[in-house]
Structures are given as C-alpha cells and as structure tokens.
PDB file of C-alpha atoms in Angstrom:
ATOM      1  CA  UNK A1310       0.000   0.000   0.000  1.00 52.00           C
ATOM      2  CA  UNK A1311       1.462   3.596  -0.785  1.00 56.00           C
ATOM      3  CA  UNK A1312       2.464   6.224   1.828  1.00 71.00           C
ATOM      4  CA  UNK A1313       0.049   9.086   2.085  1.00 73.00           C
ATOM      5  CA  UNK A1314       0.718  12.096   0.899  1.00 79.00           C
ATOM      6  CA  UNK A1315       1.885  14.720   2.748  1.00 82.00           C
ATOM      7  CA  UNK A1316      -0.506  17.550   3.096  1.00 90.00           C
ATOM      8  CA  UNK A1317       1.159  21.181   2.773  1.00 93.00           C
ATOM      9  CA  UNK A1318      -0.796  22.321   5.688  1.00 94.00           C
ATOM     10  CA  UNK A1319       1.339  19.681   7.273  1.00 94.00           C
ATOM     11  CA  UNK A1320       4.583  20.333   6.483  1.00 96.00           C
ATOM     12  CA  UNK A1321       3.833  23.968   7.269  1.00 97.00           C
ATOM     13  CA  UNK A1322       2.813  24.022  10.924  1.00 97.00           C
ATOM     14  CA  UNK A1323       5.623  21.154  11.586  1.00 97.00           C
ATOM     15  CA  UNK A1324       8.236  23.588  10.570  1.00 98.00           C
ATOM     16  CA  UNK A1325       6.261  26.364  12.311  1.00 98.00           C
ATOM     17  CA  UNK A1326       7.075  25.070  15.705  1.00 98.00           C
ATOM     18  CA  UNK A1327      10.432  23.619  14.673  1.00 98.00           C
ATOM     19  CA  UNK A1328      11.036  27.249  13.625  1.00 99.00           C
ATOM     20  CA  UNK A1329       9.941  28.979  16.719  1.00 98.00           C
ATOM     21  CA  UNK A1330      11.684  26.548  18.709  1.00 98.00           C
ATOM     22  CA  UNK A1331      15.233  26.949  17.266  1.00 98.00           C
ATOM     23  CA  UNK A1332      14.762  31.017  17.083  1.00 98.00           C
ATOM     24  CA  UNK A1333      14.060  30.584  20.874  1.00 98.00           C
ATOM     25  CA  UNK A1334      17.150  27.741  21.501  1.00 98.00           C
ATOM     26  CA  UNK A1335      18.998  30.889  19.513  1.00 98.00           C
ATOM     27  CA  UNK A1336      17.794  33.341  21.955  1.00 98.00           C
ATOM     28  CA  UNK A1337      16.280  35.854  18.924  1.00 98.00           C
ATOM     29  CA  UNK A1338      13.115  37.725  18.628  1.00 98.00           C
ATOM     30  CA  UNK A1339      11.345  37.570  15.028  1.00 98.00           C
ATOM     31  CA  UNK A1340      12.390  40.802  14.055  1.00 98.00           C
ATOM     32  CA  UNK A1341      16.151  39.467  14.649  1.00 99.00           C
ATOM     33  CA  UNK A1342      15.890  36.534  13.043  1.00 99.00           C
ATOM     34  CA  UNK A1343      13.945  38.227   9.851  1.00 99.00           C
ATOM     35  CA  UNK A1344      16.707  41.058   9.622  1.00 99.00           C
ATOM     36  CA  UNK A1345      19.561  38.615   9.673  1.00 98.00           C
ATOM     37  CA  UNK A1346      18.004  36.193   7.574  1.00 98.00           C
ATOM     38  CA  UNK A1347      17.215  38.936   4.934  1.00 98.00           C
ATOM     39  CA  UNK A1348      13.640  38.324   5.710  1.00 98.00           C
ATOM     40  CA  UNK A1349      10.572  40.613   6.663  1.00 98.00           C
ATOM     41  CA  UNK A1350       9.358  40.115  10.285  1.00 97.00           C
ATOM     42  CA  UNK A1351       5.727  39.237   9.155  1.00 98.00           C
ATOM     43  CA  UNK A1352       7.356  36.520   6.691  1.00 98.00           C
ATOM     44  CA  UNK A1353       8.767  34.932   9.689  1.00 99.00           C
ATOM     45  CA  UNK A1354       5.514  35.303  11.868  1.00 99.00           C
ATOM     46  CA  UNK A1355       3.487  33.823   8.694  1.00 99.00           C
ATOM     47  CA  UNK A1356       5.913  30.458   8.910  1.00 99.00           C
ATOM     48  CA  UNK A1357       6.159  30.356  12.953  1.00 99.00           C
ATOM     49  CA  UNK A1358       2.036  29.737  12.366  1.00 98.00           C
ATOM     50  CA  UNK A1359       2.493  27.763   9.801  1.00 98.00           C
ATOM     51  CA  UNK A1360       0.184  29.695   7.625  1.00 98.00           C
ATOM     52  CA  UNK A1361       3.336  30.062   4.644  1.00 97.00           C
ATOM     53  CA  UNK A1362       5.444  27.182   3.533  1.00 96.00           C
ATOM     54  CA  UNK A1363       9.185  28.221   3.512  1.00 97.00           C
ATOM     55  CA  UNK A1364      11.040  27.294   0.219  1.00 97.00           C
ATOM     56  CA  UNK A1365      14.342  25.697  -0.310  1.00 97.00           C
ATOM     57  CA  UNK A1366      16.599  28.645  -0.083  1.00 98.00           C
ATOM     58  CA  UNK A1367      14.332  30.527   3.115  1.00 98.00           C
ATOM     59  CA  UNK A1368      15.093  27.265   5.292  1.00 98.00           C
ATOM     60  CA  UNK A1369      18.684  28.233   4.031  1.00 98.00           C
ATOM     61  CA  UNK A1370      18.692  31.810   5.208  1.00 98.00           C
ATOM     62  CA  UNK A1371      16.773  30.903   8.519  1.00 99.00           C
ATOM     63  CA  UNK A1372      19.367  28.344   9.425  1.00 98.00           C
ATOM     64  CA  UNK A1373      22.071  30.232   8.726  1.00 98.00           C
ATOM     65  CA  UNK A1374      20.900  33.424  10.489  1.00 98.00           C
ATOM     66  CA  UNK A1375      20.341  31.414  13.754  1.00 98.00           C
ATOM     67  CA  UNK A1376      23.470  29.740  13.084  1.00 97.00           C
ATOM     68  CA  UNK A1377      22.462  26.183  12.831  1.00 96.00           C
ATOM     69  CA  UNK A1378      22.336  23.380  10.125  1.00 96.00           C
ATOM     70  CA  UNK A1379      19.320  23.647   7.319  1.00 98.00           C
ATOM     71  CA  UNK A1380      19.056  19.989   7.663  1.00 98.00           C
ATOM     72  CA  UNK A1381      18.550  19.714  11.683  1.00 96.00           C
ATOM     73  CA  UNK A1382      15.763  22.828  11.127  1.00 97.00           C
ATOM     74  CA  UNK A1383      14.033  20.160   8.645  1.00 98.00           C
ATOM     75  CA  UNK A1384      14.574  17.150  10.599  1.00 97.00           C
ATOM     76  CA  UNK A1385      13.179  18.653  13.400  1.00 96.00           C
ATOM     77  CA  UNK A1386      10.230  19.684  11.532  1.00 96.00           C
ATOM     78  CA  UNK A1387      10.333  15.756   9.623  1.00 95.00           C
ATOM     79  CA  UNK A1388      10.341  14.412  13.246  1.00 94.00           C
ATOM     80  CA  UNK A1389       6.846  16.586  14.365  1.00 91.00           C
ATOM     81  CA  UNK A1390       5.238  15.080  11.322  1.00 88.00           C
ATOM     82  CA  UNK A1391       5.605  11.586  12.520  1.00 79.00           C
ATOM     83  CA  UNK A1392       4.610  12.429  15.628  1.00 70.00           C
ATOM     84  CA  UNK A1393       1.290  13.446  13.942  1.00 64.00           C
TER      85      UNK A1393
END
C-alpha cells in the first residue's frame, strides 16, 4: 500500500514550531531573526504559524541566520510530522 501524501498544511505548521523553537534555543526575537536572515518580520511570523510554507533557499537563510544546520531545522520539523 502507498504512503500518504503529505498535506502542505502539514509540512507547514511542523516547521512552524520547529522554527519557533530553534529562534528561541537561539535566543532571537522575530524581528532578529527576519533582519539577519534577509527576511521581513511578518514573513517569519506567517511560517512560525504555519500559515506560509518556507522554500528551499528561506530554510537556508533561517538556518544560517540562527546559526544552525538547514538539515537539523528540517529534521526537526520531519520528526513533528511523525509524531502526527
């Protein structure tokens, strides 16, 4: 039997919380985070709520800017799924 798909709505509030979670772990407010990641502070509130899904090269620029690994951001967010 196939897997399921994934739904976006998902995949969005998983990385919401694995978001908010590693900005906190960093010790940075959203408007931190957004100006070192390039990013506008709503942007960052919109993915925290999982209401926007980040693309390839945002998960780049969020990991970065908090000074972490893209893939542990995404694994984290993987692992909430599961959980689901």
């Amino acid at each position: 039997m196939p897997k399921r798909r994934l739904d976006r709505t998902q995949i969005a509030k998983a990385f919401g919380v694995a978001l908010v979670q590693a900005r906190t772990a960093a010790g940075m407010t959203q408007e931190q985070l957004a100006d070192s990641a390039r990013l506008h502070r709503t942007t960052v509130g919109l993915l925290e709520r999982g209401i926007k899904c980040p693309t390839l090269d945002t998960v780049f620029h969020l990991a970065h800017a908090m000074g972490s690994d893209p893939v542990e951001l995404v694994s984290e967010a993987a692992g909430r799924i599961k959980k689901s």
